[in-house]
Amino acid sequence: YGGDHLVYCGDYVAPDHEYFQLSEDELAERFVKALPNFQPEFDRNWIRRRWVFRAPYAQPLPPPNHSQRIPDIRTPLDGLYWASMSQVYPWDRGTNYAIEIGRRAANIIREDIDA
C-alpha cells in the first residue's frame, strides 16, 4: 500500500440504530474521534481517503438458545441438504466458515451416496 495502512472500523448494529440516520460524514467522524484511543499519536491528516458502507442486515444475529436449534445439514427430506449461515454459530460470518460448512455438507452427501 505504498507505506500506507488500511484501518477497518466496523460496528454491527440493529437496523433502527442512529448510525443509519447519520450522514456519511457524521458517521465517519464518530469513528475518527475514537482512533486516538487506539493510537494516541493519531493525526486526522493521515486519512487520505475513507469509505462508509452500511447495510441493515449485514450480520446474522442468532436468537437466544440458537445453539440448541442449529439445523442439521441432513433434512428430513431424502436427498435434500441444508448448509447456511445458521450453522456457523457460535462463530461470526466468514468465507472460511462457509468453506467449512460446504466441506461438511459434501462429506455428508458423499457418505449418503456411498451408503
Protein backbone atom coordinates (compact mmCIF):
# COMPACT_ATOMS: atom_id res chain seq x y z
CA TYR A 1 0.00 0.00 0.00
CA GLY A 2 2.92 2.32 -0.63
CA GLY A 3 3.65 2.71 3.07
CA ASP A 4 0.04 3.49 3.90
CA HIS A 5 -2.11 1.40 6.23
CA LEU A 6 -5.72 0.40 5.89
CA VAL A 7 -7.86 0.68 9.00
CA TYR A 8 -11.25 -1.03 9.23
CA CYS A 9 -13.64 0.49 11.74
CA GLY A 10 -16.79 -1.56 11.92
CA ASP A 11 -19.84 -1.89 14.06
CA TYR A 12 -22.79 -4.22 13.68
CA VAL A 13 -25.93 -2.55 14.94
CA ALA A 14 -29.68 -3.01 14.75
CA PRO A 15 -31.41 -1.63 11.63
CA ASP A 16 -33.06 1.11 13.71
CA HIS A 17 -29.74 2.32 15.17
CA GLU A 18 -28.95 6.01 14.81
CA TYR A 19 -25.98 5.21 12.56
CA PHE A 20 -28.44 4.65 9.72
CA GLN A 21 -29.77 8.21 10.13
CA LEU A 22 -26.38 9.95 10.20
CA SER A 23 -24.76 11.36 7.09
CA GLU A 24 -21.60 9.61 5.87
CA ASP A 25 -19.51 12.48 7.25
CA GLU A 26 -21.22 12.36 10.65
CA LEU A 27 -20.83 8.61 10.89
CA ALA A 28 -17.18 8.66 9.81
CA GLU A 29 -16.47 11.38 12.38
CA ARG A 30 -17.79 9.14 15.17
CA PHE A 31 -15.14 6.58 14.31
CA VAL A 32 -12.35 9.06 13.58
CA LYS A 33 -12.84 10.64 17.01
CA ALA A 34 -12.23 7.21 18.60
CA LEU A 35 -8.98 6.47 16.76
CA PRO A 36 -6.72 8.26 19.30
CA ASN A 37 -7.92 5.69 21.86
CA PHE A 38 -6.06 3.07 19.82
CA GLN A 39 -3.18 5.21 18.52
CA PRO A 40 -2.51 8.21 20.80
CA GLU A 41 -0.36 9.92 18.13
CA PHE A 42 -3.15 9.66 15.57
CA ASP A 43 -3.47 12.70 13.32
CA ARG A 44 -6.56 13.08 11.16
CA ASN A 45 -4.31 14.38 8.37
CA TRP A 46 -3.17 10.76 7.98
CA ILE A 47 -6.55 9.96 6.42
CA ARG A 48 -6.13 10.04 2.65
CA ARG A 49 -9.47 8.51 1.78
CA ARG A 50 -12.39 6.91 3.56
CA TRP A 51 -15.41 4.85 2.65
CA VAL A 52 -18.66 4.33 4.50
CA PHE A 53 -20.69 1.20 3.84
CA ARG A 54 -23.98 0.43 5.51
CA ALA A 55 -26.35 -2.49 5.27
CA PRO A 56 -29.18 -3.10 7.72
CA TYR A 57 -28.75 -6.89 7.74
CA ALA A 58 -25.03 -7.48 7.19
CA GLN A 59 -24.61 -9.75 10.20
CA PRO A 60 -26.82 -12.67 11.20
CA LEU A 61 -27.97 -12.23 14.79
CA PRO A 62 -28.92 -15.59 16.29
CA PRO A 63 -31.80 -15.61 18.76
CA PRO A 64 -31.34 -16.77 22.35
CA ASN A 65 -30.67 -20.51 22.65
CA HIS A 66 -29.82 -20.77 18.95
CA SER A 67 -27.16 -23.34 19.80
CA GLN A 68 -29.98 -25.72 20.69
CA ARG A 69 -31.75 -25.14 17.37
CA ILE A 70 -28.95 -25.29 14.80
CA PRO A 71 -30.40 -27.16 11.82
CA ASP A 72 -28.79 -30.40 10.72
CA ILE A 73 -27.22 -30.49 7.29
CA ARG A 74 -29.35 -33.57 6.54
CA THR A 75 -33.00 -32.57 6.33
CA PRO A 76 -36.00 -34.87 6.85
CA LEU A 77 -36.45 -34.91 3.06
CA ASP A 78 -34.38 -37.63 1.41
CA GLY A 79 -31.70 -36.10 -0.79
CA LEU A 80 -32.19 -32.54 0.46
CA TYR A 81 -29.34 -30.93 2.42
CA TRP A 82 -29.08 -27.56 4.10
CA ALA A 83 -25.82 -25.64 4.58
CA SER A 84 -26.21 -22.00 5.60
CA MET A 85 -25.06 -19.20 7.87
CA SER A 86 -27.36 -20.53 10.59
CA GLN A 87 -24.87 -23.37 11.12
CA VAL A 88 -21.85 -21.06 11.59
CA TYR A 89 -22.79 -20.40 15.22
CA PRO A 90 -21.06 -19.63 17.54
CA TRP A 91 -18.62 -18.08 15.10
CA ASP A 92 -19.05 -14.93 13.09
CA ARG A 93 -19.70 -14.99 9.37
CA GLY A 94 -16.70 -15.54 7.15
CA THR A 95 -15.56 -17.23 3.98
CA ASN A 96 -13.54 -19.75 5.97
CA TYR A 97 -16.70 -20.89 7.79
CA ALA A 98 -18.65 -21.05 4.53
CA ILE A 99 -15.94 -23.33 3.14
CA GLU A 100 -16.00 -25.46 6.28
CA ILE A 101 -19.78 -25.90 6.13
CA GLY A 102 -19.57 -26.67 2.41
CA ARG A 103 -16.99 -29.37 3.07
CA ARG A 104 -19.07 -30.85 5.89
CA ALA A 105 -22.11 -30.90 3.64
CA ALA A 106 -20.12 -32.51 0.80
CA ASN A 107 -18.82 -35.21 3.16
CA ILE A 108 -22.32 -35.98 4.41
CA ILE A 109 -23.65 -36.17 0.85
CA ARG A 110 -20.76 -38.44 -0.11
CA GLU A 111 -21.49 -40.69 2.89
CA ASP A 112 -25.15 -40.92 1.88
CA ILE A 113 -24.30 -41.71 -1.74
CA ASP A 114 -21.85 -44.42 -0.66
CA ALA A 115 -24.31 -45.97 1.83
